[in-house]
Short mmCIF file of C-alpha atoms and ligand atoms in Angstrom, two decimals:
data_model
loop_
_atom_site.label_atom_id
_atom_site.label_comp_id
_atom_site.label_asym_id
_atom_site.label_seq_id
_atom_site.Cartn_x
_atom_site.Cartn_y
_atom_site.Cartn_z
CA UNK A 186 125.09 100.50 164.96
CA UNK A 187 122.08 102.33 163.58
CA UNK A 188 119.92 100.40 161.17
CA UNK A 189 119.76 101.83 157.70
CA UNK A 190 116.59 101.34 155.68
CA UNK A 191 117.07 99.27 152.53
CA UNK A 192 117.56 100.87 149.19
CA UNK A 193 114.74 100.09 146.82
CA UNK A 194 115.82 98.48 143.53
CA UNK A 195 113.95 100.40 140.84
CA UNK A 196 113.34 97.67 138.27
CA UNK A 197 110.81 99.84 136.49
CA UNK A 198 113.40 102.54 135.76
CA UNK A 199 116.19 100.08 134.91
CA UNK A 200 113.82 98.28 132.50
CA UNK A 201 112.78 101.60 130.93
CA UNK A 202 116.41 102.41 130.10
CA UNK A 203 116.94 98.96 128.59
CA UNK A 204 113.83 99.38 126.42
CA UNK A 205 115.10 102.76 125.24
CA UNK A 206 118.43 101.23 124.19
CA UNK A 207 116.67 98.39 122.38
CA UNK A 208 114.35 100.82 120.60
CA UNK A 209 117.35 102.75 119.25
CA UNK A 210 119.08 99.60 118.16
CA UNK A 211 115.97 98.22 116.43
CA UNK A 212 115.37 101.51 114.60
CA UNK A 213 118.79 101.17 112.96
CA UNK A 214 118.12 97.63 111.68
CA UNK A 215 117.33 96.86 108.07
CA UNK A 216 114.63 94.32 108.91
CA UNK A 217 112.37 94.10 111.96
CA UNK A 218 112.99 91.38 114.54
CA UNK A 219 109.88 89.17 114.89
CA UNK A 220 108.44 87.38 117.93
CA UNK A 221 105.72 84.72 117.84
CA UNK A 222 103.84 84.13 121.11
CA UNK A 223 101.71 81.02 121.54
CA UNK A 224 99.03 80.60 124.20
CA UNK A 225 97.20 77.31 124.62
CA UNK A 226 93.99 77.42 126.68
CA UNK A 227 92.29 80.13 128.69
CA UNK A 228 94.65 81.04 131.51
CA UNK A 229 93.69 84.66 132.26
CA UNK A 230 97.14 85.56 133.65
CA UNK A 231 98.80 84.21 130.48
CA UNK A 232 96.61 86.48 128.35
CA UNK A 233 97.61 89.49 130.45
CA UNK A 234 101.33 88.61 130.30
CA UNK A 235 101.36 87.96 126.56
CA UNK A 236 99.36 91.16 126.01
CA UNK A 237 101.99 93.12 127.95
CA UNK A 238 104.83 91.42 126.09
CA UNK A 239 103.30 92.27 122.69
CA UNK A 240 102.54 95.86 123.66
CA UNK A 241 106.15 96.35 124.74
CA UNK A 242 107.38 94.79 121.47
CA UNK A 243 105.31 97.29 119.56
CA UNK A 244 106.74 100.19 121.58
CA UNK A 245 110.31 99.28 120.65
CA UNK A 246 109.59 98.36 117.02
CA UNK A 247 109.66 94.57 117.30
CA UNK A 248 107.10 92.77 115.12
CA UNK A 249 104.94 90.33 117.05
CA UNK A 250 102.29 87.74 116.28
CA UNK A 251 100.03 85.94 118.71
CA UNK A 252 98.67 82.41 118.27
CA UNK A 253 95.75 81.59 120.57
CA UNK A 254 95.00 77.89 120.54
CA UNK A 255 92.00 76.35 122.32
CA UNK A 256 92.38 74.24 125.46
CA UNK A 257 91.58 71.05 123.52
CA UNK A 258 94.45 71.53 121.01
CA UNK A 259 96.29 68.23 120.55
CA UNK A 260 100.01 67.88 121.12
CA UNK A 261 100.51 67.18 117.42
CA UNK A 262 98.65 70.36 116.41
CA UNK A 263 100.82 72.45 118.71
CA UNK A 264 103.99 70.76 117.43
CA UNK A 265 102.88 71.46 113.85
CA UNK A 266 102.49 75.17 114.60
CA UNK A 267 105.91 75.29 116.27
CA UNK A 268 107.53 73.53 113.29
CA UNK A 269 105.88 75.98 110.90
CA UNK A 270 107.12 78.98 112.92
CA UNK A 271 110.61 77.43 113.08
CA UNK A 272 110.75 77.85 109.29
CA UNK A 273 109.23 81.33 109.00
CA UNK A 274 111.74 83.99 108.00
CA UNK A 275 110.04 86.93 109.67
CA UNK A 276 109.91 85.11 113.02
CA UNK A 277 113.21 85.15 114.91
CA UNK A 278 111.91 84.25 118.35
CA UNK A 279 109.24 81.82 119.54
CA UNK A 280 107.64 81.91 122.97
CA UNK A 281 105.29 79.22 124.27
CA UNK A 282 103.55 80.81 127.23
CA UNK A 283 103.35 78.47 130.23
CA UNK A 284 101.35 76.79 131.65
CA UNK A 285 99.99 74.67 128.81
CA UNK A 286 97.21 72.06 129.22
CA UNK A 287 98.24 68.86 130.99
CA UNK A 288 97.47 66.55 128.04
CA UNK A 289 100.39 68.12 126.14
CA UNK A 290 103.93 67.05 127.07
CA UNK A 291 105.54 70.35 128.10
CA UNK A 292 109.12 69.21 127.66
CA UNK A 293 108.38 67.91 124.17
CA UNK A 294 106.57 71.09 123.12
CA UNK A 295 109.28 73.43 124.45
CA UNK A 296 112.05 71.36 122.90
CA UNK A 297 110.34 71.47 119.48
CA UNK A 298 111.24 75.18 119.35
CA UNK A 299 114.35 75.58 117.17
CA UNK A 300 117.41 76.37 119.32
CA UNK A 301 118.11 79.53 117.32
CA UNK A 302 114.54 80.79 117.97
CA UNK A 303 114.26 79.68 121.61
CA UNK A 304 113.71 83.10 123.18
CA UNK A 305 112.92 81.75 126.68
CA UNK A 306 115.76 79.23 126.77
CA UNK A 307 113.31 76.48 127.74
CA UNK A 308 114.43 73.97 125.08
CA UNK A 309 116.11 71.11 126.99
CA UNK A 310 119.30 71.61 124.98
CA UNK A 311 119.52 75.25 126.09
CA UNK A 312 118.82 74.19 129.69
CA UNK A 313 121.66 71.67 129.34
CA UNK A 314 123.95 74.39 128.03
CA UNK A 315 123.07 76.59 131.01
CA UNK A 316 123.94 73.70 133.36
CA UNK A 317 127.34 73.50 131.64
CA UNK A 318 127.89 77.24 132.06
CA UNK A 319 127.06 78.15 128.47
CA UNK A 320 124.43 80.89 128.63
CA UNK A 321 123.62 80.91 124.89
CA UNK A 322 119.90 81.41 125.58
CA UNK A 323 118.70 81.92 129.14
CA UNK A 324 115.21 82.44 130.60
CA UNK A 325 114.03 86.04 130.89
CA UNK A 326 113.25 86.32 134.61
CA UNK A 327 116.56 84.85 135.85
CA UNK A 328 118.42 87.03 133.36
CA UNK A 329 116.52 90.06 134.68
CA UNK A 330 117.42 89.15 138.27
CA UNK A 331 121.13 88.94 137.44
CA UNK A 332 120.90 92.26 135.59
CA UNK A 333 119.35 93.92 138.66
CA UNK A 334 122.21 92.63 140.84
CA UNK A 335 124.72 94.01 138.32
CA UNK A 336 122.92 97.36 138.15
CA UNK A 337 123.16 97.91 141.92
CA UNK A 338 126.82 96.89 141.85
CA UNK A 339 126.56 93.69 143.87
CA UNK A 340 129.50 91.32 143.48
CA UNK A 341 128.12 87.78 143.18
CA UNK A 342 131.39 85.79 143.48
CA UNK A 343 131.73 84.16 146.90
CA UNK A 344 128.33 85.31 148.17
CA UNK A 345 125.85 83.05 149.92
CA UNK A 346 122.83 83.04 147.63
CA UNK A 347 119.61 81.35 148.71
CA UNK A 348 116.94 80.70 146.09
CA UNK A 349 113.51 79.90 147.52
CA UNK A 350 111.45 78.05 144.91
CA UNK A 351 112.59 75.40 142.43
CA UNK A 352 110.47 76.04 139.33
CA UNK A 353 111.87 75.40 135.87
CA UNK A 354 110.99 78.98 134.88
CA UNK A 355 112.63 80.86 137.76
CA UNK A 356 114.12 78.96 140.72
CA UNK A 357 116.31 76.38 138.97
CA UNK A 358 117.71 78.60 136.19
CA UNK A 359 118.33 81.46 138.66
CA UNK A 360 120.28 79.08 140.91
CA UNK A 361 122.36 77.97 137.91
CA UNK A 362 123.09 81.53 136.79
CA UNK A 363 124.20 82.47 140.33
CA UNK A 364 126.37 79.34 140.45
CA UNK A 365 127.90 80.23 137.06
CA UNK A 366 128.89 83.55 138.70
CA UNK A 367 130.58 81.77 141.61
CA UNK A 368 127.97 82.24 144.33
CA UNK A 369 127.54 79.52 146.95
CA UNK A 370 123.98 78.55 146.09
CA UNK A 371 121.32 76.88 148.25
CA UNK A 372 117.94 76.02 146.74
CA UNK A 373 115.03 75.81 149.18
CA UNK A 374 111.47 74.62 148.53
CA UNK A 375 108.24 73.50 150.18
CA UNK A 376 109.89 70.50 151.85
CA UNK A 377 112.83 72.49 153.24
CA UNK A 378 113.19 72.34 157.02
CA UNK A 379 114.18 75.41 159.05
CA UNK A 380 113.94 77.73 156.04
CA UNK A 381 114.58 80.81 158.18
CA UNK A 382 117.85 79.38 159.49
CA UNK A 383 119.04 79.03 155.90
CA UNK A 384 117.80 82.37 154.56
CA UNK A 385 119.33 84.15 157.60
CA UNK A 386 122.78 83.21 156.31
CA UNK A 387 122.11 84.58 152.83
CA UNK A 388 123.78 87.63 151.35
CA UNK A 389 121.36 87.36 148.43
CA UNK A 390 117.84 85.95 148.73
CA UNK A 391 115.74 85.26 145.63
CA UNK A 392 112.18 84.25 146.42
CA UNK A 393 109.89 82.84 143.73
CA UNK A 394 107.17 80.84 145.42
CA UNK A 395 103.85 82.65 145.00
CA UNK A 396 102.92 83.01 148.68
CA UNK A 397 102.55 86.39 150.40
CA UNK A 398 104.80 86.95 153.47
CA UNK A 399 106.78 83.77 152.74
CA UNK A 400 109.90 85.71 153.76
CA UNK A 401 109.64 87.78 156.92
CA UNK A 402 112.05 90.21 158.56
CA UNK A 403 113.36 87.66 161.07
CA UNK A 404 114.47 85.42 158.16
CA UNK A 405 116.68 88.10 156.61
CA UNK A 406 120.24 89.05 157.59
CA UNK A 407 120.94 92.73 158.08
CA UNK A 408 122.18 94.26 154.84
CA UNK A 409 121.11 91.34 152.61
CA UNK A 410 119.79 91.79 149.08
CA UNK A 411 116.21 90.55 148.66
CA UNK A 412 114.90 89.87 145.16
CA UNK A 413 111.17 89.22 145.23
CA UNK A 414 109.77 87.42 142.17
CA UNK A 415 106.32 86.76 143.68
CA UNK A 416 103.18 88.24 142.20
CA UNK A 417 100.17 87.75 144.46
CA UNK A 418 96.87 89.56 144.77
CA UNK A 419 95.83 90.40 148.34
CA UNK A 420 92.67 92.47 148.83
CA UNK A 421 92.90 93.62 145.23
CA UNK A 422 96.50 94.78 145.65
CA UNK A 423 99.62 93.24 144.09
CA UNK A 424 102.17 92.01 146.62
CA UNK A 425 105.26 89.83 146.40
CA UNK A 426 106.45 86.89 148.50
CA UNK A 427 108.42 89.04 150.96
CA UNK A 428 107.06 91.17 153.79
CA UNK A 429 108.34 94.33 152.10
CA UNK A 430 107.36 96.92 154.72
CA UNK A 431 109.21 95.21 157.56
CA UNK A 432 112.14 93.79 155.60
CA UNK A 433 112.98 97.15 154.08
CA UNK A 434 114.06 98.39 157.52
CA UNK A 435 116.68 95.65 157.73
CA UNK A 436 117.82 94.53 154.27
CA UNK A 437 120.47 96.36 152.27
CA UNK A 438 118.46 96.27 149.06
CA UNK A 439 114.99 95.04 148.14
CA UNK A 440 112.86 94.90 144.99
CA UNK A 441 109.31 96.24 145.22
CA UNK A 442 106.26 94.42 143.81
CA UNK A 443 105.13 95.73 141.41
CA UNK A 444 108.03 97.60 139.81
CA UNK A 445 110.90 95.23 140.59
CA UNK A 446 111.50 91.99 138.70
CA UNK A 447 108.33 92.12 136.55
CA UNK A 448 109.36 94.90 134.15
CA UNK A 449 112.83 93.31 133.87
CA UNK A 450 111.35 90.02 132.61
CA UNK A 451 109.77 91.84 129.68
CA UNK A 452 112.91 93.92 129.02
CA UNK A 453 114.94 90.69 128.88
CA UNK A 454 112.42 89.15 126.47
CA UNK A 455 113.06 92.07 124.11
CA UNK A 456 116.80 91.69 124.58
CA UNK A 457 116.61 87.94 123.90
CA UNK A 458 114.45 88.55 120.80
CA UNK A 459 117.02 91.01 119.47
CA UNK A 460 119.82 88.55 120.26
CA UNK A 461 118.02 85.77 118.35
CA UNK A 462 117.58 88.18 115.41
CA UNK A 463 121.22 89.25 115.37
CA UNK A 464 122.44 85.67 115.36
CA UNK A 465 120.09 84.78 112.48
CA UNK A 466 120.50 87.79 110.21
N1 GUN B 1363 104.97 81.67 132.30
C1 GUN B 1363 105.35 82.37 133.38
N2 GUN B 1363 106.51 83.02 133.11
C2 GUN B 1363 106.84 82.72 131.85
C3 GUN B 1363 107.92 83.10 131.01
O1 GUN B 1363 108.84 83.84 131.37
N3 GUN B 1363 107.89 82.58 129.76
C4 GUN B 1363 106.91 81.76 129.34
N4 GUN B 1363 106.98 81.31 128.10
N5 GUN B 1363 105.91 81.39 130.08
C5 GUN B 1363 105.88 81.87 131.33
#
């Protein structure tokens, strides 16, 4: 059988269409949806991400506010800000950009966000709901990954899905969302033995580790779908966690980096903000 090169999943274009739909929907609303983004400390990547999120909000007509708190902010000060935003009428969605400084209890801070304003779905109650199969508020990147699979017409039920990476932001919630859709899910991580033997059996591979060339061609089954969540800089160029050039000759579908999952995360943030607004107003 002749090998067919993989089809590239155009996350950039899919995200553009979603933004267009959201823009139309927002234009027809009486009041503007509002997003508050909080950054604590000086993480340069966080500033870039929040900047991109706010710019995209502006493009689609969503009001946004940014709260930049210094590294030495106390837990109580952060909690006070969150409680204040929980009560503000023009704010429908609250985002606490991670990471936050180590002296602040992350779980406590995230769970202070009111459930009805929890745009990232990081409040422990929303995580618990997701575990139970109730996707009332789910994290943006996992939601974007599922949307990409739907867009390319991949049936998830019964598939072997392997998630590489077990972060609270991507790996764990993605595994849960795949499980909720009846995939047989395996979660791999830095202590996993014989990773390649496991990924080789996957129909769907999601990799979110942050290590270039973590997934190579020999680890991928012919025709598999590869979703690459990695964002790494190598010689000034952005690359993912998968060896794209070689895998694309073997996989059925693959996301590029940049232009795959990244734009979908922001599109899902807008969608979640609009959802929080609709449920409140
Ligand atoms: N840090 C990295 N990704 C994310 C995200 O999706 N949301 C938040 N709040 N912080 C992040």
